[in-house]
Coordinates of C-alpha atoms in Angstrom, one line a residue:
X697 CA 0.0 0.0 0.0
X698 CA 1.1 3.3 -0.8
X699 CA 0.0 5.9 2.1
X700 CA -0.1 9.3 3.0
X701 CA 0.1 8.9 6.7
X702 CA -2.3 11.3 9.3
X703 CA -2.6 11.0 13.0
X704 CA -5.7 8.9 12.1
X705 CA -3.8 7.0 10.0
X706 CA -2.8 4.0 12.7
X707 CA -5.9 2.8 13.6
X708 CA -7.2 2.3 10.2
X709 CA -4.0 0.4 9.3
X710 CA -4.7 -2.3 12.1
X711 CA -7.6 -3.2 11.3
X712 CA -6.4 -3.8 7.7
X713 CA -3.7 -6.0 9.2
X714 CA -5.9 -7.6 11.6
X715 CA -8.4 -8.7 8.8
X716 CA -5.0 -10.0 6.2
X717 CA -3.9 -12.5 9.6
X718 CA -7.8 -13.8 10.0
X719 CA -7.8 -14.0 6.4
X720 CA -4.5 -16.1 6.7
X721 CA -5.3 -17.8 9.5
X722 CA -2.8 -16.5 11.7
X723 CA -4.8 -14.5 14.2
X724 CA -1.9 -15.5 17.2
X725 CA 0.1 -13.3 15.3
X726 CA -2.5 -10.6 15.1
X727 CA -0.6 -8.7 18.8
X728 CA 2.7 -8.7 17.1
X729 CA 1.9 -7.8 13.9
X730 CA -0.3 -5.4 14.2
X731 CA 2.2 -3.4 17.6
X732 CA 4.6 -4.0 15.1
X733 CA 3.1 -1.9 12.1
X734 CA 1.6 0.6 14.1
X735 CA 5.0 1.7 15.7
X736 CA 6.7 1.3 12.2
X737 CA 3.6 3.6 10.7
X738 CA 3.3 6.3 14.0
X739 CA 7.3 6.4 13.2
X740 CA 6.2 7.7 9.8
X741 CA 3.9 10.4 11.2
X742 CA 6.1 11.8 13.7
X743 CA 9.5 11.9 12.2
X744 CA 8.9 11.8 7.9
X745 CA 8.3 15.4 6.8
X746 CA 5.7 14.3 3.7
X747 CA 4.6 11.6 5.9
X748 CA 4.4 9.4 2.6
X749 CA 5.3 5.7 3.1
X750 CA 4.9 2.5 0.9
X751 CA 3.9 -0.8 4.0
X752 CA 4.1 -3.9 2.8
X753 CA 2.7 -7.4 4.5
X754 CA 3.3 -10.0 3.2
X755 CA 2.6 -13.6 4.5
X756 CA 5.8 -16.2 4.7
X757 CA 6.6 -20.2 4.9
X758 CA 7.5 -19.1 8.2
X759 CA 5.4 -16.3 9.1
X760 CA 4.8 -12.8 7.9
X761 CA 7.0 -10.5 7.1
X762 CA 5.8 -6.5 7.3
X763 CA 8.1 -3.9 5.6
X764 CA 7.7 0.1 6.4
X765 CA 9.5 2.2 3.3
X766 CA 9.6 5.8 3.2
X767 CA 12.0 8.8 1.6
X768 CA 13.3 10.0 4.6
X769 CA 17.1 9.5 4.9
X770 CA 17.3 9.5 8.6
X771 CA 17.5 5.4 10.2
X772 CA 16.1 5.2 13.4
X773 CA 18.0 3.6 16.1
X774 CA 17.0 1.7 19.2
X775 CA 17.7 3.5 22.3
X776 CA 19.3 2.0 25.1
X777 CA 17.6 3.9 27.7
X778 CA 14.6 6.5 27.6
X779 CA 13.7 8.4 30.3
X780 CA 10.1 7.6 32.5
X781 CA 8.6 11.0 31.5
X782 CA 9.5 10.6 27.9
X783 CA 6.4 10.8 25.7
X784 CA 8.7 9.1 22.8
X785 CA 11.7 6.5 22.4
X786 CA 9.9 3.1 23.1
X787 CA 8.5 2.4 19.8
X788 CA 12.0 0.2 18.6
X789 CA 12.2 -1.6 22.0
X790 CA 8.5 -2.3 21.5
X791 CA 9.5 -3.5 18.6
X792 CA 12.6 -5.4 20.0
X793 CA 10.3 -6.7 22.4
X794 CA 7.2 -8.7 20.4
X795 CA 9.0 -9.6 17.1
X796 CA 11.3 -12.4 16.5
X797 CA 14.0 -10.1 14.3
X798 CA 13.6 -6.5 12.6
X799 CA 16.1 -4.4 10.9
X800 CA 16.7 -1.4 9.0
X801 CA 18.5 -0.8 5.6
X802 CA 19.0 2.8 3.4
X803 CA 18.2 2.5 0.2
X804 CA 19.9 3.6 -2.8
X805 CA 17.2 7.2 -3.1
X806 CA 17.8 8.4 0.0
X807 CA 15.1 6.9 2.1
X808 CA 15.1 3.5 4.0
X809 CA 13.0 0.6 4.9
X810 CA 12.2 -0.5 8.4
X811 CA 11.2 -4.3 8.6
X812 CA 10.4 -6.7 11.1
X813 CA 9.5 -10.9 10.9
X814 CA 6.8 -12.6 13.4
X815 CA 7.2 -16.7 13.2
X816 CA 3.9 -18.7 13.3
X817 CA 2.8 -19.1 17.1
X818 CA 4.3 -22.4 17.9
X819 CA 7.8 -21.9 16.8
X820 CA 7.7 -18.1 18.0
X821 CA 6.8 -19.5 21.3
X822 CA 7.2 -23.9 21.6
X823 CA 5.0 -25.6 24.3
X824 CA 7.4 -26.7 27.6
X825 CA 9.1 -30.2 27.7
X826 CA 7.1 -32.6 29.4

C-alpha cells in the first residue's frame, strides 16, 4: 500500500492487518503484527516530513514479514535507555520486544526501509518439555 500517513492513520492500518492475519489464518500473530506496524507507521507520522510511506505485509513459509519504506534518509536507532517522562523512544524496544528479528536498511534514493518478521505461534513460542 502506498499511504499518505495522518494521525488517524494507525488505527485504520490495524484493522487492515488484523483482517490479512484472519484472512491467513494467523490470528496469534495478530498482537505482534499489528504493535509491530503501528510503531513502524506512528514512526512515519512523527518523524517523515511528507509523511508518505509504501507498508508492505506479506505472509511467509514461516510467518509474515511487514516492511515500512519511506523517503526520509534519517534510520532510526533503538535507544538503550529513555527516560520515565519521555512521551517518545519506546517504539524500537517495542518492537525489539514482540518480534522475532527487525532491521533497518538505506536505500539507494535516500530513504530506508524498516522491517520486522513474526514466526507462526508455535515456533515463535514452543509448548514446555514434558
Amino acid at each position: 500500500m502506498h499511504l499518505t500517513v495522518g494521525e488517524h492513520s494507525v488505527r485504520h492500518i490495524r484493522r487492515i492487518v488484523r483482517s490479512l492475519l484472519h484472512e491467513w489464518e494467523l490470528p496469534g500473530l495478530a498482537f505482534a503484527v499489528e504493535l509491530g506496524v503501528s510503531e513502524l507507521v506512528t514512526n512515519d507520522v512523527r518523524h517523515v516530513p511528507d509523511r508518505r510511506c509504501t507498508l508492505v505485509v506479506a505472509r511467509r513459509t514461516a510467518g509474515v514479514r511487514a516492511e515500512v519504506t519511506d523517503g526520509h534518509a534519517p534510520l532510526p536507532r533503538l535507544r538503550p535507555a529513555v527516560d520515565e517522562e519521555s512521551e517518545g523512544g519506546r517504539g524500537l524496544a517495542l518492537l525489539d520486544a514482540v518480534v522475532d528479528k527487525w532491521g533497518v536498511s538505506a536505500d539507494a534514493g535516500g530513504g530506508k526501509t524498516v522491517w520486522f518478521e513474526c514466526g507462526f505461534p508455535d515456533a515463535v513460542h514452543p509448548a514446555p518439555e514434558a
